[in-house]
C-alpha positions as a Markdown table, in Angstrom:
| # | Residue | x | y | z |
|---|---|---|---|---|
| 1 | Unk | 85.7 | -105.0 | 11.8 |
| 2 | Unk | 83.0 | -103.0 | 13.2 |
| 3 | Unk | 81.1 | -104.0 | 16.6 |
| 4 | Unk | 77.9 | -102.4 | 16.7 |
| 5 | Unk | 75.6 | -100.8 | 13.8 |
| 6 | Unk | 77.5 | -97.8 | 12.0 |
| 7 | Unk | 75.4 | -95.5 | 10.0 |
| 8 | Unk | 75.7 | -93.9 | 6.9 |
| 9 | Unk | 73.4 | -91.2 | 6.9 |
| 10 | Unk | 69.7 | -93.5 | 7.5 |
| 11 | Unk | 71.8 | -96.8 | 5.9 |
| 12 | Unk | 73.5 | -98.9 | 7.8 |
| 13 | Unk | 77.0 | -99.6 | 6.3 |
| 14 | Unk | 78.4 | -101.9 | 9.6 |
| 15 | Unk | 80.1 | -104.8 | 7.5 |
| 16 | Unk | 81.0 | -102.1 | 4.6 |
| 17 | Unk | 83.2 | -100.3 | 7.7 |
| 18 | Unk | 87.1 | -101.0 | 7.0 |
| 19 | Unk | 88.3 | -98.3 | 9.4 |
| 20 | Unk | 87.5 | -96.4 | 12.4 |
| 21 | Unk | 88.8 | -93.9 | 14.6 |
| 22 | Unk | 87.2 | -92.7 | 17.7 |
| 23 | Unk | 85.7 | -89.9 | 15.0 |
| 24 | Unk | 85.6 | -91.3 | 11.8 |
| 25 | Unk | 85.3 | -94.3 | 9.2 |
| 26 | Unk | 86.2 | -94.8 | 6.1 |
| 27 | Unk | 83.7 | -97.7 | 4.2 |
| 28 | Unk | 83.7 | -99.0 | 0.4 |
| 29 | Unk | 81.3 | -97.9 | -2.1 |
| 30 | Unk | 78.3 | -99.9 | -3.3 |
| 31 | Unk | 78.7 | -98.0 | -6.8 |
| 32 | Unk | 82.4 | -97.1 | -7.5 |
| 33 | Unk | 83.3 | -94.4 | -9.8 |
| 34 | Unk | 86.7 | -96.6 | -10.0 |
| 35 | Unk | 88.1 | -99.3 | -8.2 |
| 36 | Unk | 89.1 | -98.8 | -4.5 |
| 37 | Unk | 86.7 | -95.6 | -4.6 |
| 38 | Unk | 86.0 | -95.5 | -1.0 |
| 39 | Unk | 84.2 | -93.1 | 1.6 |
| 40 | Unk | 85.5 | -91.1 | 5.0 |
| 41 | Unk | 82.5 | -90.1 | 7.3 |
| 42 | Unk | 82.6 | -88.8 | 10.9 |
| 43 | Unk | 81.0 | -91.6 | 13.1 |
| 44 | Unk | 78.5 | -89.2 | 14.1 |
| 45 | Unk | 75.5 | -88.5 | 11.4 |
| 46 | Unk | 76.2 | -85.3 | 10.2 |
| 47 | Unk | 75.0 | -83.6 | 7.4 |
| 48 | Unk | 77.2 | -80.4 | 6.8 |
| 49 | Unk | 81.1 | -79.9 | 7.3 |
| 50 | Unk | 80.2 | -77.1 | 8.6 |
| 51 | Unk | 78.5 | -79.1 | 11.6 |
| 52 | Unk | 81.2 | -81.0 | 12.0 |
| 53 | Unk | 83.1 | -80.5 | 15.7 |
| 54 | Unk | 87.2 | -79.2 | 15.4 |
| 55 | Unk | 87.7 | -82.5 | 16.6 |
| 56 | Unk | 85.7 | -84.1 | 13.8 |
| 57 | Unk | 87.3 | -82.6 | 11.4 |
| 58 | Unk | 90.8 | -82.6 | 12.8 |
| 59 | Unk | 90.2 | -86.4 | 12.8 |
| 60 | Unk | 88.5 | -86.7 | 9.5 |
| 61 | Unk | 91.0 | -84.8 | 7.8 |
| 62 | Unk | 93.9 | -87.5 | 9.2 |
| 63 | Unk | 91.3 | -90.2 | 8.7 |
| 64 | Unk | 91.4 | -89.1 | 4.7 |
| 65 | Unk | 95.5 | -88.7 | 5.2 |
| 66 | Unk | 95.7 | -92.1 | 6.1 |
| 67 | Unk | 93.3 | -94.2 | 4.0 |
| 68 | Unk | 94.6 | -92.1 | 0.2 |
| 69 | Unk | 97.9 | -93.4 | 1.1 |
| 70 | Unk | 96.7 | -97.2 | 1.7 |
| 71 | Unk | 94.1 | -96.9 | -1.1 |
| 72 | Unk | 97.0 | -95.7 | -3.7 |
| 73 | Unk | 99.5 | -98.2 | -2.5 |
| 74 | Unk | 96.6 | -101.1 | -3.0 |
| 75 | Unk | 95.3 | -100.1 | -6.6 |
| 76 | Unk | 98.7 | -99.1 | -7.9 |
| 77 | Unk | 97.7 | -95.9 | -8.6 |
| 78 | Unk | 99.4 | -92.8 | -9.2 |
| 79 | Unk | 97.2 | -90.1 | -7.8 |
| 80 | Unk | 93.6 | -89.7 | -6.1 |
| 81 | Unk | 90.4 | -87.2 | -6.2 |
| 82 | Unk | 89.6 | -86.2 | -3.0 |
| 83 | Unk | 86.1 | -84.5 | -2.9 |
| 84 | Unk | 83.4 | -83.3 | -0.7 |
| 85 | Unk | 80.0 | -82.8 | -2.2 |
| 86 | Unk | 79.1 | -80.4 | 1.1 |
| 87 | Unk | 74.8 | -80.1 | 0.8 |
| 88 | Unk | 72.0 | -81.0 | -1.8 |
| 89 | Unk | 72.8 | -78.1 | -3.9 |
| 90 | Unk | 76.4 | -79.6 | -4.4 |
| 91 | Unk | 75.5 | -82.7 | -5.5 |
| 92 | Unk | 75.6 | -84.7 | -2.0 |
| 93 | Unk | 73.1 | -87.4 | -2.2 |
| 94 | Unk | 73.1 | -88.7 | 1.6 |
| 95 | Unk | 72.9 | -86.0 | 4.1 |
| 96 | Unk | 76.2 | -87.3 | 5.9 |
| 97 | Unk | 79.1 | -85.7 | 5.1 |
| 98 | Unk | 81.4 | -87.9 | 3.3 |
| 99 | Unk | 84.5 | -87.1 | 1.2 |
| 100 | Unk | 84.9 | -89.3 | -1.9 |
| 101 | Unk | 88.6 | -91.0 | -1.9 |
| 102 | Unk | 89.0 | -92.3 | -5.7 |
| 103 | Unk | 92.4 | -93.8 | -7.1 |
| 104 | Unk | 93.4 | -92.3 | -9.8 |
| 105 | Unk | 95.8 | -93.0 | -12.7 |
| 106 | Unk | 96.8 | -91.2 | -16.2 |
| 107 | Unk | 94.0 | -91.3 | -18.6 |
| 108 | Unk | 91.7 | -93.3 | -16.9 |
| 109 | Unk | 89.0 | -91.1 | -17.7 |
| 110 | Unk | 89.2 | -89.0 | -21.0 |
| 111 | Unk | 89.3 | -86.1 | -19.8 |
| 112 | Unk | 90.8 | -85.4 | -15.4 |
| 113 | Unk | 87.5 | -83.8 | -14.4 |
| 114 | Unk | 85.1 | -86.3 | -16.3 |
| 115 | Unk | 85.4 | -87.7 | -12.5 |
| 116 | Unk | 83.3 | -85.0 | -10.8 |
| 117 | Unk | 80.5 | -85.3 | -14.1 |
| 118 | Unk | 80.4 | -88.9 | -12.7 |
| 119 | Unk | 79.7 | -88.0 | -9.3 |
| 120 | Unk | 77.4 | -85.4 | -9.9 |
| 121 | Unk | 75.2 | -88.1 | -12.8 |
| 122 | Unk | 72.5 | -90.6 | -11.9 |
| 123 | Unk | 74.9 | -93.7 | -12.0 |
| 124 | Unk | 77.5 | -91.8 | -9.0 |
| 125 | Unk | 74.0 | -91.0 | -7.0 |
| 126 | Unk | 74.3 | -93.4 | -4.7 |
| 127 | Unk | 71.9 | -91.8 | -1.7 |
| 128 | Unk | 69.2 | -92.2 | -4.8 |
| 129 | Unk | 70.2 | -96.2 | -5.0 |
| 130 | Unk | 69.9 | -96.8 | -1.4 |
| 131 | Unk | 66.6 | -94.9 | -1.3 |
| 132 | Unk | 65.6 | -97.2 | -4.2 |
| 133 | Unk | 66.6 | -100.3 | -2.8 |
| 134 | Unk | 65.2 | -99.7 | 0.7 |
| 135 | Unk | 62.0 | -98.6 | -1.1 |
| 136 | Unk | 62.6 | -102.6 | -3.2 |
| 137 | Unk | 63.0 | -104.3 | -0.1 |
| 138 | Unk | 59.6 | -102.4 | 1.9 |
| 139 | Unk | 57.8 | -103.5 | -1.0 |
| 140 | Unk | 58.7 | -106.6 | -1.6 |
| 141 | Unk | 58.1 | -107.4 | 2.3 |
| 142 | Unk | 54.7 | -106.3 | 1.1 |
| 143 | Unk | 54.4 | -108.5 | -1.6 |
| 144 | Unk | 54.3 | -106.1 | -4.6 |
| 145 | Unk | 55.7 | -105.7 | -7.4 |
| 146 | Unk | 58.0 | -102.6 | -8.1 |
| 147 | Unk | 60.1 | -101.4 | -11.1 |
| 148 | Unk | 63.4 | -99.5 | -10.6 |
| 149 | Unk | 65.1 | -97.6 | -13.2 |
| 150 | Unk | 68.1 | -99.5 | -14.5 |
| 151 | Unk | 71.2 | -97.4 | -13.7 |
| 152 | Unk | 74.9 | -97.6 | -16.1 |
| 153 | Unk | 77.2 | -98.9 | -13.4 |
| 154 | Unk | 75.7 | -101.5 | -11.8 |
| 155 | Unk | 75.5 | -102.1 | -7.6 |
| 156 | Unk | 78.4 | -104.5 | -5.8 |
| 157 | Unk | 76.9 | -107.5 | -4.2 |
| 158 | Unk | 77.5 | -107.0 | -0.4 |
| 159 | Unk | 80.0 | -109.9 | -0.4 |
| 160 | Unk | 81.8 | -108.0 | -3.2 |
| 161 | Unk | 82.0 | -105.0 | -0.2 |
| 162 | Unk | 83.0 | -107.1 | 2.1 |
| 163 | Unk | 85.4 | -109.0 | 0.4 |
| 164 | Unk | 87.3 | -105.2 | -0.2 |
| 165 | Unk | 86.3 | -103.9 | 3.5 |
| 166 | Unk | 89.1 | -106.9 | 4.5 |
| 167 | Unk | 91.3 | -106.7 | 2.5 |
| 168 | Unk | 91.5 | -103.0 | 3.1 |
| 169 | Unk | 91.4 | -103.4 | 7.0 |
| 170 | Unk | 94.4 | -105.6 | 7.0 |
| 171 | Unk | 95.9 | -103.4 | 4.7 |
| 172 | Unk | 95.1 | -100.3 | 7.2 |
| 173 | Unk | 96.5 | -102.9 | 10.1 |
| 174 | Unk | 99.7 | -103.7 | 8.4 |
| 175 | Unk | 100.2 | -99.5 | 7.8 |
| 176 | Unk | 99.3 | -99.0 | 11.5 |
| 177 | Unk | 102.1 | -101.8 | 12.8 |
| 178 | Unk | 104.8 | -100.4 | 10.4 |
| 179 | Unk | 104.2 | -96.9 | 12.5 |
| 180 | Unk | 105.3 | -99.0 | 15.8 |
């Protein structure tokens, strides 16, 4: 879907990309809290809302609007959380905002805000992964060995990201030519 690199914060996320706007993007998660637990993120790398242009977040804010109803419609779900993390200090782990889209449906966690413990624990960190598997990759280039701690909920191959990113951009395509 995407033409030229897209960042998310220092990663790049181009094939992870399953909708743009002139503003914004909305990409799958390597570590979902739940299935279809994607990500909206102004184009531009920006680390507070705060930061963010009108226009950013005028276009974010539809960005979000638009992907929870395709994301609900595709999981079967029943609700969502929508969430920022806004700075360290609230438990964002890449300095780009992002808001957190996750399907939601009756009892899938024990108890409805279970979702922002996840979030907030080692195995929702996912700024911490990426760091990690950058750090793998450096040092395997180098021909050492490293060990990373093992985390609960395991990474998505990127074909398993992929895979979702179309599916979800021809269901973002299909919503688009129904609004014709």
């Amino acid at each position: 879907m995407a033409t030229s690199e897209v960042f998310f914060g220092p990663f790049k996320v181009t094939t992870q990309v399953f909708y743009k706007t002139k503003l914004s993007m909305a990409v799958v998660n390597i570590k979902p809290i739940l299935p279809g637990h994607v990500l909206v993120c102004p184009l531009r790398v920006v680390a507070r809302y705060k930061d963010m242009t009108s226009e950013e977040v005028a276009d974010h804010a539809l960005t979000v609007h638009k992907v929870v109803k395709v994301i609900e419609r595709v999981y079967g779900t029943t609700g969502a959380t929508i969430a920022i993390q806004d700075g360290g200090s609230a438990g964002q782990s890449v300095p780009h905002v992002h808001t957190h889209i996750i399907p939601r449906k009756l009892n899938d966690f024990p108890s409805i805000d279970d979702v922002y413990t996840k979030l907030e624990s080692a195995e929702g960190n996912v700024g911490q992964f990426l760091q990690l598997q950058k750090l793998r990759k450096a040092v395997e280039e180098q021909k050492k060995e490293l060990v990373v701690e093992s985390m609960n909920r395991p990474p998505r191959t990127m074909e398993e990201m992929e895979e979702e990113t179309k599916l979800l951009a021809g269901e973002l395509e299909k919503e688009n030519e129904s609004k014709l």
